[in-house]
CSV table of C-alpha atoms in Angstrom, one decimal:
chain,number,residue,atom,x,y,z
A,1,MET,CA,-9.3,-28.8,8.7
A,2,ASN,CA,-6.5,-31.0,9.7
A,3,THR,CA,-3.5,-28.7,10.2
A,4,SER,CA,-1.0,-31.4,10.5
A,5,SER,CA,-0.5,-31.6,6.7
A,6,SER,CA,1.6,-28.5,6.1
A,7,SER,CA,1.0,-28.7,2.3
A,8,VAL,CA,-2.5,-27.3,2.6
A,9,ILE,CA,-1.4,-24.1,4.4
A,10,PRO,CA,-1.7,-21.3,1.9
A,11,PRO,CA,1.4,-19.4,1.0
A,12,ALA,CA,2.0,-16.1,2.9
A,13,GLU,CA,1.7,-14.2,-0.4
A,14,PRO,CA,-1.4,-15.3,-2.3
A,15,PRO,CA,-1.5,-15.7,-6.0
A,16,GLY,CA,-2.3,-12.8,-8.2
A,17,GLY,CA,-5.5,-12.2,-10.3
A,18,TRP,CA,-8.9,-13.6,-9.4
A,19,ARG,CA,-7.4,-16.4,-7.2
A,20,GLY,CA,-5.7,-13.7,-5.2
A,21,VAL,CA,-9.0,-11.9,-4.6
A,22,VAL,CA,-10.6,-15.1,-3.4
A,23,THR,CA,-7.6,-15.9,-1.1
A,24,ASP,CA,-7.6,-12.3,0.3
A,25,TRP,CA,-11.4,-12.3,1.0
A,26,SER,CA,-11.6,-15.8,2.4
A,27,GLY,CA,-8.7,-15.8,4.8
A,28,ASP,CA,-9.2,-15.5,8.5
A,29,ARG,CA,-7.2,-12.3,8.7
A,30,ALA,CA,-7.2,-8.7,7.3
A,31,THR,CA,-8.7,-8.6,3.8
A,32,PHE,CA,-7.0,-5.5,2.6
A,33,ARG,CA,-3.2,-5.6,2.9
A,34,VAL,CA,-2.9,-1.9,3.2
A,35,PRO,CA,-2.5,0.4,6.3
A,36,TRP,CA,-5.8,0.4,8.1
A,37,GLY,CA,-6.1,4.2,7.7
A,38,LYS,CA,-5.9,3.9,3.9
A,39,ALA,CA,-8.6,1.2,3.9
A,40,MET,CA,-10.8,3.3,6.0
A,41,MET,CA,-10.3,6.4,3.8
A,42,TRP,CA,-11.2,4.3,0.7
A,43,ILE,CA,-14.4,3.0,2.4
A,44,PHE,CA,-15.3,6.6,3.4
A,45,LEU,CA,-14.7,7.7,-0.2
A,46,LEU,CA,-16.9,4.9,-1.4
A,47,SER,CA,-19.8,6.1,0.8
A,48,ASP,CA,-19.2,9.7,-0.4
A,49,THR,CA,-19.3,8.4,-4.0
A,50,PHE,CA,-22.9,7.2,-3.2
A,51,VAL,CA,-23.9,10.5,-1.7
A,52,PHE,CA,-22.6,12.5,-4.7
A,53,SER,CA,-24.0,10.1,-7.2
A,54,SER,CA,-27.4,10.3,-5.5
A,55,PHE,CA,-27.3,14.1,-5.9
A,56,LEU,CA,-26.3,13.9,-9.5
A,57,ILE,CA,-28.9,11.3,-10.3
A,58,GLY,CA,-31.6,13.4,-8.5
A,59,TYR,CA,-30.4,16.3,-10.6
A,60,MET,CA,-30.7,14.2,-13.8
A,61,THR,CA,-34.3,13.2,-12.7
A,62,VAL,CA,-35.6,16.7,-12.1
A,63,ARG,CA,-33.9,18.0,-15.3
A,64,MET,CA,-35.4,15.3,-17.5
A,65,SER,CA,-38.8,15.6,-16.0
A,66,THR,CA,-39.3,19.3,-16.0
A,67,THR,CA,-41.3,20.9,-18.9
A,68,ALA,CA,-39.9,24.4,-18.1
A,69,THR,CA,-36.8,25.5,-20.1
A,70,TRP,CA,-33.5,24.7,-18.4
A,71,PRO,CA,-31.1,27.7,-18.2
A,72,ASN,CA,-28.1,27.4,-20.4
A,73,PRO,CA,-25.0,27.0,-18.1
A,74,ALA,CA,-22.6,28.2,-20.8
A,75,GLU,CA,-24.3,31.6,-20.8
A,76,ILE,CA,-24.8,31.9,-17.1
A,77,PHE,CA,-21.2,31.1,-16.3
A,78,ALA,CA,-19.7,33.2,-19.0
A,79,LEU,CA,-17.2,35.9,-18.2
A,80,SER,CA,-16.8,39.0,-20.3
A,81,VAL,CA,-13.3,39.5,-21.5
A,82,ASN,CA,-12.6,42.8,-23.4
A,83,GLY,CA,-16.3,43.2,-24.0
A,84,HIS,CA,-16.7,39.6,-25.4
A,85,SER,CA,-18.7,37.1,-23.5
A,86,VAL,CA,-16.6,33.9,-23.2
A,87,PRO,CA,-18.8,30.9,-22.2
A,88,LEU,CA,-17.9,28.8,-19.1
A,89,LEU,CA,-14.6,30.7,-18.7
A,90,LEU,CA,-14.9,30.8,-14.9
A,91,ILE,CA,-15.6,27.1,-14.7
A,92,ALA,CA,-12.6,26.4,-17.0
A,93,ILE,CA,-10.3,28.3,-14.7
A,94,MET,CA,-11.8,26.6,-11.6
A,95,THR,CA,-11.2,23.2,-13.3
A,96,PHE,CA,-7.6,23.9,-14.2
A,97,VAL,CA,-7.0,25.2,-10.6
A,98,LEU,CA,-8.4,22.0,-9.1
A,99,ILE,CA,-6.5,19.7,-11.5
A,100,THR,CA,-3.3,21.6,-10.7
A,101,SER,CA,-4.0,21.1,-7.0
A,102,SER,CA,-4.3,17.4,-7.6
A,103,GLY,CA,-0.9,17.4,-9.3
A,104,THR,CA,0.8,19.2,-6.4
A,105,MET,CA,-0.9,16.8,-4.0
A,106,ALA,CA,0.5,13.8,-6.0
A,107,MET,CA,3.9,15.4,-5.7
A,108,ALA,CA,3.5,15.9,-2.0
A,109,VAL,CA,2.7,12.1,-1.5
A,110,ASN,CA,5.7,11.3,-3.6
A,111,TYR,CA,8.1,13.5,-1.7
A,112,GLY,CA,6.6,12.2,1.5
A,113,TYR,CA,7.7,8.7,0.7
A,114,ARG,CA,11.1,10.1,-0.3
A,115,ARG,CA,11.3,11.5,3.2
A,116,ASP,CA,11.8,15.1,1.9
A,117,ARG,CA,10.0,17.0,4.6
A,118,ASP,CA,10.3,20.5,3.2
A,119,LYS,CA,9.2,19.6,-0.3
A,120,THR,CA,6.3,17.6,1.1
A,121,ALA,CA,5.1,20.5,3.2
A,122,ALA,CA,5.6,23.0,0.4
A,123,CYS,CA,3.5,20.8,-2.0
A,124,ILE,CA,0.8,20.4,0.6
A,125,LEU,CA,0.7,24.2,1.1
A,126,ALA,CA,0.5,24.8,-2.6
A,127,THR,CA,-2.4,22.3,-2.8
A,128,ALA,CA,-4.2,24.0,0.1
A,129,TYR,CA,-3.6,27.4,-1.5
A,130,LEU,CA,-5.1,26.3,-4.8
A,131,GLY,CA,-8.1,24.8,-2.8
A,132,VAL,CA,-8.7,28.2,-1.2
A,133,ALA,CA,-8.5,29.8,-4.7
A,134,PHE,CA,-11.1,27.4,-5.9
A,135,VAL,CA,-13.5,28.1,-3.0
A,136,GLY,CA,-12.9,31.8,-3.6
A,137,MET,CA,-13.9,31.6,-7.2
A,138,GLN,CA,-16.9,29.5,-6.2
A,139,ALA,CA,-17.9,32.3,-3.7
A,140,PHE,CA,-17.6,34.8,-6.6
A,141,GLU,CA,-19.7,32.5,-8.8
A,142,TRP,CA,-22.4,32.1,-6.1
A,143,THR,CA,-22.5,35.9,-5.4
A,144,ASN,CA,-22.9,36.6,-9.1
A,145,LEU,CA,-25.7,34.1,-9.4
A,146,ILE,CA,-27.6,35.2,-6.3
A,147,VAL,CA,-27.1,39.0,-6.5
A,148,HIS,CA,-27.0,39.6,-10.3
A,149,GLU,CA,-28.9,36.7,-11.8
A,150,GLY,CA,-31.5,36.4,-9.0
A,151,ILE,CA,-31.2,32.7,-8.8
A,152,ARG,CA,-32.5,31.1,-5.6
A,153,PRO,CA,-32.8,27.4,-4.5
A,154,TRP,CA,-36.6,27.7,-5.0
A,155,GLY,CA,-36.6,29.5,-8.4
A,156,ASN,CA,-35.1,31.8,-10.9
A,157,SER,CA,-36.0,34.2,-13.6
A,158,MET,CA,-34.7,32.2,-16.5
A,159,GLY,CA,-36.6,29.0,-16.5
A,160,ALA,CA,-36.8,25.8,-14.5
A,161,ALA,CA,-37.0,26.4,-10.7
A,162,GLN,CA,-35.1,23.1,-10.2
A,163,PHE,CA,-31.9,24.7,-11.6
A,164,GLY,CA,-31.2,26.7,-8.4
A,165,ALA,CA,-31.9,23.8,-6.1
A,166,CYS,CA,-29.6,21.5,-8.0
A,167,PHE,CA,-26.9,24.1,-8.5
A,168,PHE,CA,-26.6,25.2,-4.8
A,169,MET,CA,-27.0,21.6,-3.5
A,170,ILE,CA,-24.3,20.0,-5.7
A,171,THR,CA,-21.7,22.7,-5.9
A,172,GLY,CA,-22.3,23.6,-2.3
A,173,PHE,CA,-21.6,20.1,-1.1
A,174,HIS,CA,-18.5,20.0,-3.3
A,175,GLY,CA,-17.3,23.3,-2.0
A,176,LEU,CA,-17.8,22.1,1.5
A,177,HIS,CA,-15.6,19.1,0.7
A,178,VAL,CA,-12.9,21.4,-0.7
A,179,SER,CA,-13.1,23.7,2.4
A,180,ALA,CA,-12.9,20.7,4.8
A,181,GLY,CA,-10.0,19.3,2.7
A,182,VAL,CA,-8.0,22.6,3.0
A,183,ILE,CA,-8.3,22.3,6.8
A,184,TYR,CA,-7.4,18.6,6.7
A,185,LEU,CA,-4.4,19.3,4.5
A,186,LEU,CA,-3.1,22.1,6.8
A,187,THR,CA,-3.2,19.7,9.8
A,188,VAL,CA,-1.3,17.1,7.9
A,189,MET,CA,1.2,19.8,6.8
A,190,ARG,CA,1.7,20.7,10.4
A,191,LYS,CA,2.5,17.0,11.3
A,192,VAL,CA,5.0,16.9,8.4
A,193,LEU,CA,6.7,20.1,9.5
A,194,ASN,CA,7.0,19.4,13.2
A,195,GLY,CA,8.4,15.9,12.5
A,196,THR,CA,5.6,13.8,13.8
A,197,LEU,CA,5.6,11.6,10.6
A,198,GLU,CA,9.4,11.4,10.7
A,199,ARG,CA,9.3,10.0,14.3
A,200,ARG,CA,6.4,7.7,13.3
A,201,GLY,CA,8.6,6.3,10.5
A,202,ASN,CA,6.1,6.5,7.7
A,203,TYR,CA,4.3,9.1,5.6
A,204,GLU,CA,1.1,7.1,5.0
A,205,LEU,CA,-0.9,10.1,6.5
A,206,VAL,CA,0.1,12.2,3.5
A,207,GLU,CA,-1.0,9.5,1.0
A,208,ILE,CA,-4.4,9.1,2.9
A,209,ALA,CA,-5.0,12.9,2.8
A,210,GLY,CA,-4.0,12.7,-0.9
A,211,LEU,CA,-6.7,10.1,-1.6
A,212,TYR,CA,-9.3,12.5,-0.1
A,213,TRP,CA,-8.0,15.4,-2.2
A,214,HIS,CA,-7.9,13.5,-5.5
A,215,PHE,CA,-11.4,12.4,-4.8
A,216,VAL,CA,-12.6,16.0,-4.5
A,217,ASP,CA,-11.0,16.6,-7.9
A,218,LEU,CA,-12.6,13.4,-9.2
A,219,VAL,CA,-16.1,14.6,-8.2
A,220,TRP,CA,-15.5,17.9,-9.9
A,221,VAL,CA,-14.8,16.0,-13.2
A,222,PHE,CA,-18.3,14.6,-13.0
A,223,ILE,CA,-19.9,17.9,-11.9
A,224,PHE,CA,-18.1,19.7,-14.7
A,225,ALA,CA,-19.3,17.2,-17.4
A,226,LEU,CA,-22.9,16.6,-16.1
A,227,PHE,CA,-23.8,20.0,-14.8
A,228,TYR,CA,-21.9,22.6,-16.8
A,229,LEU,CA,-21.6,20.8,-20.2
A,230,TRP,CA,-25.0,19.2,-20.3
B,1,MET,CA,1.5,-4.8,10.7
B,2,GLU,CA,0.6,-8.4,10.0
B,3,SER,CA,1.9,-8.4,6.4
B,4,SER,CA,5.4,-7.5,7.7
B,5,THR,CA,5.8,-11.2,8.5
B,6,THR,CA,5.9,-11.9,4.8
B,7,PRO,CA,9.5,-12.3,3.6
B,8,ALA,CA,10.2,-9.9,0.8
B,9,SER,CA,11.7,-12.7,-1.3
B,10,VAL,CA,8.2,-14.4,-1.5
B,11,ALA,CA,6.7,-11.2,-2.9
B,12,PRO,CA,8.8,-9.8,-5.7
B,13,HIS,CA,6.0,-7.7,-7.1
B,14,VAL,CA,5.4,-6.0,-3.7
B,15,ALA,CA,9.1,-5.1,-3.5
B,16,ALA,CA,9.1,-3.9,-7.1
B,17,THR,CA,6.1,-1.5,-6.7
B,18,GLY,CA,6.7,-0.4,-3.2
B,19,GLY,CA,3.5,-2.3,-2.2
B,20,GLU,CA,2.3,-2.1,1.3
B,21,HIS,CA,5.7,-1.8,2.9
B,22,THR,CA,7.2,1.4,1.8
B,23,GLY,CA,4.1,3.0,0.3
B,24,GLN,CA,3.4,4.3,-3.2
B,25,GLN,CA,6.6,5.6,-4.7
B,26,HIS,CA,6.8,6.3,-8.4
B,27,ALA,CA,8.7,8.4,-10.8
B,28,VAL,CA,7.9,12.1,-10.6
B,29,GLY,CA,7.7,12.3,-14.4
B,30,LEU,CA,4.7,10.0,-14.4
B,31,TYR,CA,2.7,12.4,-12.3
B,32,LEU,CA,3.7,15.3,-14.5
B,33,LYS,CA,2.6,13.4,-17.6
B,34,VAL,CA,-0.8,12.6,-16.0
B,35,TRP,CA,-1.1,16.2,-14.9
B,36,GLY,CA,-0.5,17.4,-18.4
B,37,LEU,CA,-2.8,14.9,-19.9
B,38,LEU,CA,-5.6,16.0,-17.5
B,39,PHE,CA,-5.1,19.5,-18.7
B,40,VAL,CA,-5.3,18.5,-22.3
B,41,LEU,CA,-8.5,16.4,-21.7
B,42,SER,CA,-10.1,19.2,-19.8
B,43,THR,CA,-9.3,21.6,-22.6
B,44,PHE,CA,-10.9,19.2,-25.1
B,45,SER,CA,-14.1,18.9,-23.0
B,46,TYR,CA,-14.2,22.7,-22.8
B,47,LEU,CA,-13.8,22.9,-26.5
B,48,VAL,CA,-16.8,20.6,-27.0
B,49,ASP,CA,-18.9,23.3,-25.6
B,50,TYR,CA,-17.1,26.1,-27.2
B,51,ALA,CA,-17.5,24.6,-30.7
B,52,ASN,CA,-21.1,24.2,-29.8
B,53,LEU,CA,-21.3,20.5,-30.9
B,54,GLN,CA,-24.7,18.9,-30.5
B,55,GLY,CA,-26.4,15.6,-30.3
B,56,TYR,CA,-24.7,12.2,-29.9
B,57,LEU,CA,-21.3,13.6,-30.9
B,58,ARG,CA,-21.4,16.1,-28.0
B,59,TRP,CA,-22.6,13.5,-25.5
B,60,GLY,CA,-20.2,10.8,-26.7
B,61,LEU,CA,-17.2,13.2,-26.4
B,62,ILE,CA,-18.3,14.6,-23.0
B,63,LEU,CA,-18.7,11.1,-21.5
B,64,VAL,CA,-15.5,9.7,-23.0
B,65,LEU,CA,-13.4,12.6,-21.8
B,66,MET,CA,-15.1,12.5,-18.4
B,67,VAL,CA,-14.4,8.8,-18.0
B,68,ALA,CA,-10.8,9.2,-19.3
B,69,LYS,CA,-10.1,11.9,-16.7
B,70,ALA,CA,-11.7,10.0,-13.9
B,71,GLY,CA,-9.8,6.9,-14.8
B,72,LEU,CA,-6.5,8.7,-14.9
B,73,ILE,CA,-7.1,10.3,-11.4
B,74,VAL,CA,-8.2,7.0,-9.8
B,75,ALA,CA,-5.5,4.8,-11.5
B,76,VAL,CA,-2.4,7.0,-11.1
B,77,PHE,CA,-3.1,9.8,-8.6
B,78,MET,CA,-5.0,7.5,-6.2
B,79,HIS,CA,-2.6,4.6,-7.0
B,80,MET,CA,-5.4,2.2,-7.8
B,81,ARG,CA,-3.4,0.4,-10.5
B,82,TRP,CA,-0.8,-0.6,-8.0
B,83,GLU,CA,-3.3,-1.8,-5.4
B,84,ARG,CA,-4.2,-5.5,-4.9
B,85,LEU,CA,-7.3,-6.6,-6.8
B,86,ALA,CA,-9.1,-7.4,-3.5
B,87,LEU,CA,-9.2,-3.6,-2.7
B,88,VAL,CA,-9.7,-2.6,-6.3
B,89,TYR,CA,-12.8,-4.7,-6.7
B,90,ALA,CA,-14.2,-3.7,-3.3
B,91,ILE,CA,-14.0,0.0,-4.3
B,92,LEU,CA,-14.9,-0.1,-8.0
B,93,ILE,CA,-17.7,-2.7,-8.2
B,94,PRO,CA,-20.2,-1.2,-5.8
B,95,PRO,CA,-20.6,2.1,-7.8
B,96,LEU,CA,-21.7,0.0,-10.7
B,97,ALA,CA,-24.9,-0.7,-8.7
B,98,LEU,CA,-25.6,3.1,-9.2
B,99,LEU,CA,-26.2,2.4,-12.9
B,100,VAL,CA,-29.4,0.5,-11.8
B,101,LEU,CA,-30.6,3.6,-9.8
B,102,MET,CA,-29.7,5.8,-12.8
B,103,SER,CA,-31.7,3.8,-15.3
B,104,LEU,CA,-34.7,3.5,-12.8
B,105,MET,CA,-34.7,7.3,-12.3
B,106,ALA,CA,-34.2,8.0,-16.0
B,107,SER,CA,-37.3,5.9,-17.0
B,108,GLU,CA,-39.2,7.5,-14.1
B,109,ALA,CA,-38.3,11.0,-15.2
B,110,ASP,CA,-39.3,10.2,-18.8
B,111,PHE,CA,-42.7,9.0,-17.6
B,112,THR,CA,-43.2,12.1,-15.4
B,113,PHE,CA,-42.2,14.4,-18.4
B,114,VAL,CA,-44.7,12.7,-20.7
B,115,THR,CA,-47.4,12.9,-18.1
B,116,ARG,CA,-46.8,16.6,-17.5
B,117,LEU,CA,-46.8,17.3,-21.2
B,118,ALA,CA,-50.2,15.5,-21.5
B,119,HIS,CA,-52.0,17.0,-18.5
B,120,PHE,CA,-50.4,20.2,-17.4
B,121,ARG,CA,-49.7,22.1,-20.5
């Protein structure tokens, strides 16, 4: 293209809407006008979406194709309160704990951009603590299932053998994400507290860690609906 | 960063939302509202099971509540509604391809189920 005519050079800030998408993707420059770490985290989360979705679709396939009876999750995950069996109580508590941790993480990101180091670190610590609580309850849930209900990845006493395989695979992979997230959050909290982000002049790192944590919460929304309520 | 060469005056919407320069900064009240809303929606999906609803009503409610919660988390907590469309489309469109895999596996599972009923029972 003849660059001498200055009128054809696109404006620095492309138009919004669909035209903006075309301009962003066709330009000879960075497509995503976000910090590179944020773009990379989004792309990682996209790949993780595919992994989790494959697990859930595999679970759907074996559940739909088995002729054996599928155990009722509402009964398996019931807790007894004052002698009454309340269905899914443990899962409900775990859900609320994880949603709350997402809320505290959103606060941490917000306080980070407000340059409030102490509140940011406190919110991250609260998030990590709630994450540990979640994993703790999952350990309790697994112990209960393995020791008392006799459920194994290859079978169980109450119906379809695929139940154990799906359960341990899906919740185990999610629990692994929560555990790794807690370690991730604590390293970010350390950087907040010792002033690394202050010297760097931005708190993007907190937002990127937040994306990961919200994603873990997001995956639980799908597991909760598709595994425990189905 | 390359985009720092952009004068703020050319991009009023970037300055207004925080955009890529100062990061995502929004009112704390918004996060609290979404947090509360997620609690309410979770309670509803829990009640769907507690009330022992069955059939299409159960599945409709479970899926609607699931999508509403996922949408809130992605849009507000993960700041997707303030991102540029180029990023939004790059992240949200590929998962739609999974619907193809889902329908393929559903029809396959149906076939396997019918075959098992016919020959192994």
